[in-house]
Coordinates of C-alpha atoms and ligand atoms in Angstrom, one line a residue:
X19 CA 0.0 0.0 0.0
X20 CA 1.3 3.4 -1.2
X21 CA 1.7 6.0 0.8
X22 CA 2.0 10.1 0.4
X23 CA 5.9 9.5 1.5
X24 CA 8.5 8.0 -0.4
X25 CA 10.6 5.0 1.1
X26 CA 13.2 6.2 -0.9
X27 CA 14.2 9.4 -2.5
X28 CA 17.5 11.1 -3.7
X29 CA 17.7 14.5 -4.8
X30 CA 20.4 16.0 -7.2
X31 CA 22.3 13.2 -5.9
X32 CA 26.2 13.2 -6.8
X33 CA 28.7 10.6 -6.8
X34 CA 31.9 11.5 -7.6
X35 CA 35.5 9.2 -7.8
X36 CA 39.6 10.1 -7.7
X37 CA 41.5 8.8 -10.7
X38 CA 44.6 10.1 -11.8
X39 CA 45.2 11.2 -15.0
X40 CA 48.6 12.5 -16.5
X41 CA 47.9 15.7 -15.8
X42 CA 47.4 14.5 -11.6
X43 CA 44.6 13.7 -9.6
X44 CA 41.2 14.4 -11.6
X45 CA 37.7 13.3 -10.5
X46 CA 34.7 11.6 -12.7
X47 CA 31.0 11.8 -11.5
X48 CA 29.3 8.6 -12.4
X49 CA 26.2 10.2 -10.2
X50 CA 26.2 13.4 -11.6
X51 CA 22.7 15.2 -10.4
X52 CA 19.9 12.4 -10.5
X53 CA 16.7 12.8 -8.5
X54 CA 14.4 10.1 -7.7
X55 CA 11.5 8.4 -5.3
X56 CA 10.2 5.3 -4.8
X57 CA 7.4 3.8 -2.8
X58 CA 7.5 0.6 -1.1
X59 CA 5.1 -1.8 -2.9
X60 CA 7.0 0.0 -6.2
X61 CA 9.3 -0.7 -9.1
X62 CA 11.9 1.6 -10.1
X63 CA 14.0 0.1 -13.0
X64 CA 17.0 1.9 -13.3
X65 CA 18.7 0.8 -17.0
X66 CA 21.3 2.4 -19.6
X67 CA 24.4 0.6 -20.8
X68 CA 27.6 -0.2 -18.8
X69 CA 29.4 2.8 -17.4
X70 CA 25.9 5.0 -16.8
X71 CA 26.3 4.6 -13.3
X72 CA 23.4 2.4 -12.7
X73 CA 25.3 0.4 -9.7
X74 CA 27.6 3.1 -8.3
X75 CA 24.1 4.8 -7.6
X76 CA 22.1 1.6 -6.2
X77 CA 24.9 1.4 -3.7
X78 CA 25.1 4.8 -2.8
X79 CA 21.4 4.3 -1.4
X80 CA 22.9 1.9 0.9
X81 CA 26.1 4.2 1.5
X82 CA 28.5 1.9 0.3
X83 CA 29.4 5.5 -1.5
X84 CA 29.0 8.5 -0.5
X85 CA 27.6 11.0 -1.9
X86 CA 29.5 14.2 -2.9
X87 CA 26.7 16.6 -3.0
X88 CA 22.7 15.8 -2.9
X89 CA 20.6 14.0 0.0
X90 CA 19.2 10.7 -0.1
X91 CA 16.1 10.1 2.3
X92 CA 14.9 6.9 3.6
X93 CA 11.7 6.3 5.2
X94 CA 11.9 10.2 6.0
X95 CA 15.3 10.0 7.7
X96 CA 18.3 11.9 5.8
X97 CA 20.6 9.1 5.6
X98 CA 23.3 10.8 3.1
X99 CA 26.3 11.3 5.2
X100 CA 25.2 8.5 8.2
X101 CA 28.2 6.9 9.9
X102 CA 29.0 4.3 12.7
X103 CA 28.3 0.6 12.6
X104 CA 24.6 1.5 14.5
X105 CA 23.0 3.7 12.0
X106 CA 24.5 2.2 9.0
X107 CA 23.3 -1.2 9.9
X108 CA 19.8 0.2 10.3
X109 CA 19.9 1.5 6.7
X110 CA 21.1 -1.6 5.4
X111 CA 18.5 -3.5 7.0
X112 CA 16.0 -1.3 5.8
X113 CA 17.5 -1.6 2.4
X114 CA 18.9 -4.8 0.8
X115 CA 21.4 -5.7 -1.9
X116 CA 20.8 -8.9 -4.4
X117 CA 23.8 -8.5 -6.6
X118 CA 24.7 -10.3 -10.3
X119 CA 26.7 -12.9 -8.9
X120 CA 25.1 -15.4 -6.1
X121 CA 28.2 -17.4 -6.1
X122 CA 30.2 -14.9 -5.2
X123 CA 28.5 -13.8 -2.0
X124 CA 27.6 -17.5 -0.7
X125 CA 30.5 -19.0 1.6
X126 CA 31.3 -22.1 0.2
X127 CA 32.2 -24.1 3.3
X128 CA 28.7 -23.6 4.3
X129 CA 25.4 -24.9 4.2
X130 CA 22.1 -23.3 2.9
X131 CA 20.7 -23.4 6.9
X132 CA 23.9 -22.0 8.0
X133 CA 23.9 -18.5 5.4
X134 CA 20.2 -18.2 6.4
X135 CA 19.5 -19.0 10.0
X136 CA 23.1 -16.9 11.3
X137 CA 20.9 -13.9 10.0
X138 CA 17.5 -15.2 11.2
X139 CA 19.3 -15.6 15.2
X140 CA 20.8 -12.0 14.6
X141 CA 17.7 -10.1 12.6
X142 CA 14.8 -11.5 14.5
X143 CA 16.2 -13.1 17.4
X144 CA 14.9 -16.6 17.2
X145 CA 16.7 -19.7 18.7
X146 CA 16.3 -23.4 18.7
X147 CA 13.0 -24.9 16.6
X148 CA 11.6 -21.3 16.2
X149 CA 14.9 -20.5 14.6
X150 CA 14.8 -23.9 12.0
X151 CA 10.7 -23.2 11.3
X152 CA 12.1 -19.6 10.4
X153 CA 14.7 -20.7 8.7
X154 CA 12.5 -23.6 6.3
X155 CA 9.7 -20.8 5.8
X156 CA 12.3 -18.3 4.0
X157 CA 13.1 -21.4 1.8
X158 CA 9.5 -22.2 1.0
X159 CA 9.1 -18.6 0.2
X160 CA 12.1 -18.2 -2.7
X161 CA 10.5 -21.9 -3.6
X162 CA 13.6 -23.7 -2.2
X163 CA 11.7 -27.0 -1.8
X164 CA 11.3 -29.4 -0.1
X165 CA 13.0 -27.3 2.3
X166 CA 14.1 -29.9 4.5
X167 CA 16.3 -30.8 2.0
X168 CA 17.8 -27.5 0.7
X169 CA 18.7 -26.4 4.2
X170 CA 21.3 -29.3 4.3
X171 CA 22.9 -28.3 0.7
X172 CA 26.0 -26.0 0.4
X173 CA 26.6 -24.0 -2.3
X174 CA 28.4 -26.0 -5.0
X175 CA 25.4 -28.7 -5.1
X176 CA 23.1 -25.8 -6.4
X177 CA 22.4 -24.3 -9.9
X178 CA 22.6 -20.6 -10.6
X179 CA 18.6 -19.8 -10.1
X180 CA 18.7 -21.9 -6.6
X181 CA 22.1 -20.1 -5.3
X182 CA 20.3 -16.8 -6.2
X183 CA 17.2 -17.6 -4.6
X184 CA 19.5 -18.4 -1.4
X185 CA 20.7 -15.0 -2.0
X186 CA 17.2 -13.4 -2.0
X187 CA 16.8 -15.1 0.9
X188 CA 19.3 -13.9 3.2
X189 CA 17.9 -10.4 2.3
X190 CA 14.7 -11.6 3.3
X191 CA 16.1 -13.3 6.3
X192 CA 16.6 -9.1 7.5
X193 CA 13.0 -8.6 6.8
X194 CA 13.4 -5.2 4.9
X195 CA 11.8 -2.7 3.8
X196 CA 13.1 -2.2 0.1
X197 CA 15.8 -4.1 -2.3
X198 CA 18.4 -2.6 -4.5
X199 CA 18.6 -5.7 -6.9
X200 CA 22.0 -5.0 -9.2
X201 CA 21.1 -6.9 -12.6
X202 CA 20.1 -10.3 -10.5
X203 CA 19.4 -11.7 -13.6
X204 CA 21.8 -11.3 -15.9
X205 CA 24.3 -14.0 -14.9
X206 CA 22.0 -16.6 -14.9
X207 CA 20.6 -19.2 -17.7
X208 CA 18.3 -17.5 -19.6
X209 CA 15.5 -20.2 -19.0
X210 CA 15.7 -19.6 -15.6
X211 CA 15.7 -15.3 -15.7
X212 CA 12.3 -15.3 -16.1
X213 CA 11.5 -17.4 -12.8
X214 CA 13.8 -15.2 -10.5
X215 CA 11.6 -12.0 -11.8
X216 CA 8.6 -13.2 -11.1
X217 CA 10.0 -14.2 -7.8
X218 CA 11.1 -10.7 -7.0
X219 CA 7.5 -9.9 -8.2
X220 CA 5.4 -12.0 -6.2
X221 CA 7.8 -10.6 -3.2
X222 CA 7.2 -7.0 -4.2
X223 CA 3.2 -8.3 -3.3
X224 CA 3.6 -10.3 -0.4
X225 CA 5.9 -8.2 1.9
X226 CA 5.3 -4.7 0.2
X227 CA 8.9 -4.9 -0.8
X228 CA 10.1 -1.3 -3.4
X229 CA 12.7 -2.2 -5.5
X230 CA 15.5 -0.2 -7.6
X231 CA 15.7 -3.0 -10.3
X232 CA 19.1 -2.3 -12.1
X233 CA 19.3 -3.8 -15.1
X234 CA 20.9 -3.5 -19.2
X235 CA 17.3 -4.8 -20.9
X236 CA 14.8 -2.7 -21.3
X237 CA 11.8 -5.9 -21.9
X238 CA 12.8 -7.0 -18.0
X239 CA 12.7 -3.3 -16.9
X240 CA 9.0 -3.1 -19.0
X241 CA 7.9 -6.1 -16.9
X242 CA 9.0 -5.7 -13.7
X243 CA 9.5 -2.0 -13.4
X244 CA 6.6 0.1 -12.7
X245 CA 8.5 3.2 -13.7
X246 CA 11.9 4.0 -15.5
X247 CA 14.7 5.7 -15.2
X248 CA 17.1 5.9 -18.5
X249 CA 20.3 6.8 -16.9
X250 CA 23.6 8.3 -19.2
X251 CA 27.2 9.3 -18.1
X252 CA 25.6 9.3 -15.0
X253 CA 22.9 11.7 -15.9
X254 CA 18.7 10.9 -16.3
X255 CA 17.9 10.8 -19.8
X256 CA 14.6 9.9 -19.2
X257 CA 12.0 9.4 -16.8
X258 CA 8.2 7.8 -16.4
X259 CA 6.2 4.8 -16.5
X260 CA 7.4 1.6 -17.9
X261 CA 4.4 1.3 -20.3
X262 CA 4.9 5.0 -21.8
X263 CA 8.6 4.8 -22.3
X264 CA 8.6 1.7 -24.1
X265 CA 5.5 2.9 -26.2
X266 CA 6.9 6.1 -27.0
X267 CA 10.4 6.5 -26.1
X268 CA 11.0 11.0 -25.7
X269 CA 14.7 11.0 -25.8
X270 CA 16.8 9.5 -28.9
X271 CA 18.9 7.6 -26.5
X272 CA 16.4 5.8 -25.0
X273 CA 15.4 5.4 -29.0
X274 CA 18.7 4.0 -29.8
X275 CA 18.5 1.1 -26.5
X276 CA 15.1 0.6 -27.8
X277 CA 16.4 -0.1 -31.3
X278 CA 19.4 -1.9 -30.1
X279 CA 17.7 -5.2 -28.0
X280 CA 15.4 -7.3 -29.5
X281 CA 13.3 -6.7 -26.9
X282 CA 12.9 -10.7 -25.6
X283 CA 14.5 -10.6 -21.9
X284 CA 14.5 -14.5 -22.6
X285 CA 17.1 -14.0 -24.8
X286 CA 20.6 -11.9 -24.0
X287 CA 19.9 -8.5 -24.7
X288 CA 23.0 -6.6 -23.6
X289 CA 23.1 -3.2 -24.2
X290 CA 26.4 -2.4 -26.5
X291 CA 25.6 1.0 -28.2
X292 CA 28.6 2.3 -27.2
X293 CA 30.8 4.3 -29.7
X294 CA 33.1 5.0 -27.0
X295 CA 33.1 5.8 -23.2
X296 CA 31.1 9.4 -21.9
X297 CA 33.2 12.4 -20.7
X298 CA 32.5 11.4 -16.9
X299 CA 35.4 14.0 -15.8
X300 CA 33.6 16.6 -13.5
X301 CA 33.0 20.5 -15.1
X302 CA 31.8 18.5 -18.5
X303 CA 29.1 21.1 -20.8
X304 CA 26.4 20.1 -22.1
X305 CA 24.2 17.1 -23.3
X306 CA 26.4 14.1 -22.3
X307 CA 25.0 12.0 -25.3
X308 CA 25.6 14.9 -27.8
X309 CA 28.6 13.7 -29.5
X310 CA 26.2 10.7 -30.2
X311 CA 23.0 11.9 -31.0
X312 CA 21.9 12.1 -34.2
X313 CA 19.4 15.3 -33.9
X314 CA 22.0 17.0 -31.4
X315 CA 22.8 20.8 -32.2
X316 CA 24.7 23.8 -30.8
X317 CA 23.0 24.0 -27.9
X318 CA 23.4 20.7 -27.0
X319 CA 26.8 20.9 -27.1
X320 CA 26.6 24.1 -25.1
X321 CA 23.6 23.8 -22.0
X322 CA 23.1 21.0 -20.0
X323 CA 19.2 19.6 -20.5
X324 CA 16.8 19.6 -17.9
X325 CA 14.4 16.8 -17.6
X326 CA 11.0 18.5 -19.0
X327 CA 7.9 16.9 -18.8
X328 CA 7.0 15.6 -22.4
X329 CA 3.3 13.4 -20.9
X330 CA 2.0 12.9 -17.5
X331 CA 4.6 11.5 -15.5
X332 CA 7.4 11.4 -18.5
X333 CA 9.8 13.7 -18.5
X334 CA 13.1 13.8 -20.8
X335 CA 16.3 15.7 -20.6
X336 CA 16.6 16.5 -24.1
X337 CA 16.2 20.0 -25.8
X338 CA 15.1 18.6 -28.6
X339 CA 12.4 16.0 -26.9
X340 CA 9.1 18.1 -28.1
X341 CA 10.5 18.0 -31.6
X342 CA 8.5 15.3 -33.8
X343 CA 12.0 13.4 -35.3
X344 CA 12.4 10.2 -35.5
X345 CA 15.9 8.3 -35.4
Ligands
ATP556 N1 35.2 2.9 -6.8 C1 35.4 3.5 -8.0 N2 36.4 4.2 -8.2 C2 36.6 4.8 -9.4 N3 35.7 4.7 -10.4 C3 34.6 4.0 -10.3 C4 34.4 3.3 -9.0 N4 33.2 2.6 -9.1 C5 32.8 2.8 -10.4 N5 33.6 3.7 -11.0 C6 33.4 4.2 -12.4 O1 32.1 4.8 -12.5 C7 31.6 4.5 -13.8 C8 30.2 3.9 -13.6 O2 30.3 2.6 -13.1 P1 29.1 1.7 -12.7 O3 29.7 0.4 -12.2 O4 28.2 2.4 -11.7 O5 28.3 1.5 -14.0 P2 27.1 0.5 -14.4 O6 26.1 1.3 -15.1 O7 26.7 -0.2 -13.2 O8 27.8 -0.4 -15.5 P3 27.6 -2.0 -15.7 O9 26.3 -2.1 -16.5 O10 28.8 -2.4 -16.5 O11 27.5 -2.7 -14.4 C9 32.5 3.7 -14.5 O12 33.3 4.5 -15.4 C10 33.4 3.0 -13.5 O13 34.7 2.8 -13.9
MG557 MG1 26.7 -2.2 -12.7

């Protein structure tokens, strides 16, 4: 159930990184201004191609960055510059990572009930048969069953889909709020993709679960994400519902991802549009996507764009976006 208050929100959020450069120390900013909310019970699919920024922002929402300018709320509380072990670990049980790679954060020397109920004991402070019925219901509900079974199994007896539903799991197991899931797809077998999103979806419904949903293919952003967000060089291209940005697409980069999958999440649908890598270095002008755009003018090469609305909750930062052109 919605209500007036976002879970989450950032605004003019900024991420910015050292790297050295032969002329010293320079800094890029692969979060460079992006504002957002979402609700619990809601879908925010982040997407653009690799580089945009899409995971240097989901984790700045649960401060493994921090920002460099901008404020990120949670549930109301200003959480942008929160330190110590105390408040941190409240945000980051409020809000949950699922990363690409379920191998990589399982322990391989142990068991399915060990990953899960050391975070049931600790998160909800259960012990002995309390703690095991916890434990077997978080397997039933990521449909790890019989659960009996799957408690006993470590991680190199299980395929991709079951070590990432172990994975969901232990974010579960914290009983959060919302879930930054980092492309949580994308490494699996591409018959199984489509069961781990409608896992995530059925979630979204039973615990009231908001999501940022990170991902490079726009078909698994149309079906799980509610809205969009069309990130670029670190910068929001686009903005709105699911169903109006696939339908009609306001920004000719969003055009150009549209026109570069095939649009079957099924099948593997990275994103490669990329001539080269975006100016990310900090004091850039303009459009980022300029020197790539196929409508782009002076001005685009001069003034930043703001995001505009173009429908009812769509918006596009492109000066050109109420121009009738198509690419
Ligand atoms: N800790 C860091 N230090 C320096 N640069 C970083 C750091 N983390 C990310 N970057 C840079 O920030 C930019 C954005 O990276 P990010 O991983 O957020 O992109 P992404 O959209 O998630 O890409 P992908 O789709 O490949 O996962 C890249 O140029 C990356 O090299
Ligand atoms: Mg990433």
């Amino acid at each position: 159930m919605q209500t007036d208050q976002p879970f989450v929100q950032a605004i003019d959020l900024v991420v910015r990184f050292p790297v050295k450069t032969k002329q010293g120390t320079k800094y890029i900013t692969p979060v460079d201004g992006v504002s957002f909310a979402v609700h619990t019970g809601e879908v925010l699919a982040l997407v653009g191609e690799s580089g945009s920024g899409k995971s240097t922002l989901g984790r700045a929402l649960v401060r493994f960055n921090e920002p460099a300018a901008g404020t990120i709320f949670v549930d109301g509380n200003d959480v942008t510059h929160v330190r110590g072990q105390r408040d941190l670990g409240t945000l980051r049980r409020q809000i949950q990572m699922v990363f690409q790679d379920p191998f990589g954060s399982l322990n391989p020397v142990r068991s399915v009930g060990q990953h899960l109920s050391a975070l049931v004991r600790k998160h909800q402070g259960l012990r002995g048969d309390a703690l095991r019925q916890q434990t077997l219901q978080l397997l039933e509900t990521v449909g790890l069953s019989p659960a009996s079974e799957m408690i006993l199994k470590y991680p190199h007896e299980l395929s991709g889909g079951q070590r990432q539903r172990v994975a969901i799991a232990r974010a579960l197991a914290v009983k959060p709020r919302f879930i930054v899931a980092d492309e949580p797809i994308s490494m699996l077998d591409v018959s199984i993709r489509a069961d781990i999103l409608k896992l995530l979806n059925r979630l979204k419904r039973e615990f009231d679960l908001g999501y940022v949903y990170i991902t490079h293919d726009l078909a698994s952003a149309k079906y799980f994400g509610d809205r969009m967000m069309v990130l670029y060089a670190g910068q929001v291209m686009e903005t709105g519902t699911s169903a109006e940005i696939i339908a009609s697409p306001a920004h000719p980069y969003t055009r150009l991802l549209l026109s570069s999958t095939s649009g079957a999440w099924s099948r593997d649908t990275k994103l490669n549009t990329s001539v080269e890598a975006p100016d990310l270095f900090e004091g850039r002008r303009g459009c980022p996507f300029a020197n790539r755009c196929p409508i782009s003018t002076e001005v685009c090469l001069r003034d930043r764009p703001v995001l505009r609305a173009v429908g009812a909750n769509h918006a596009a930062a492109c000066h050109h976006a109420d121009e009738a052109i198509t690419i």
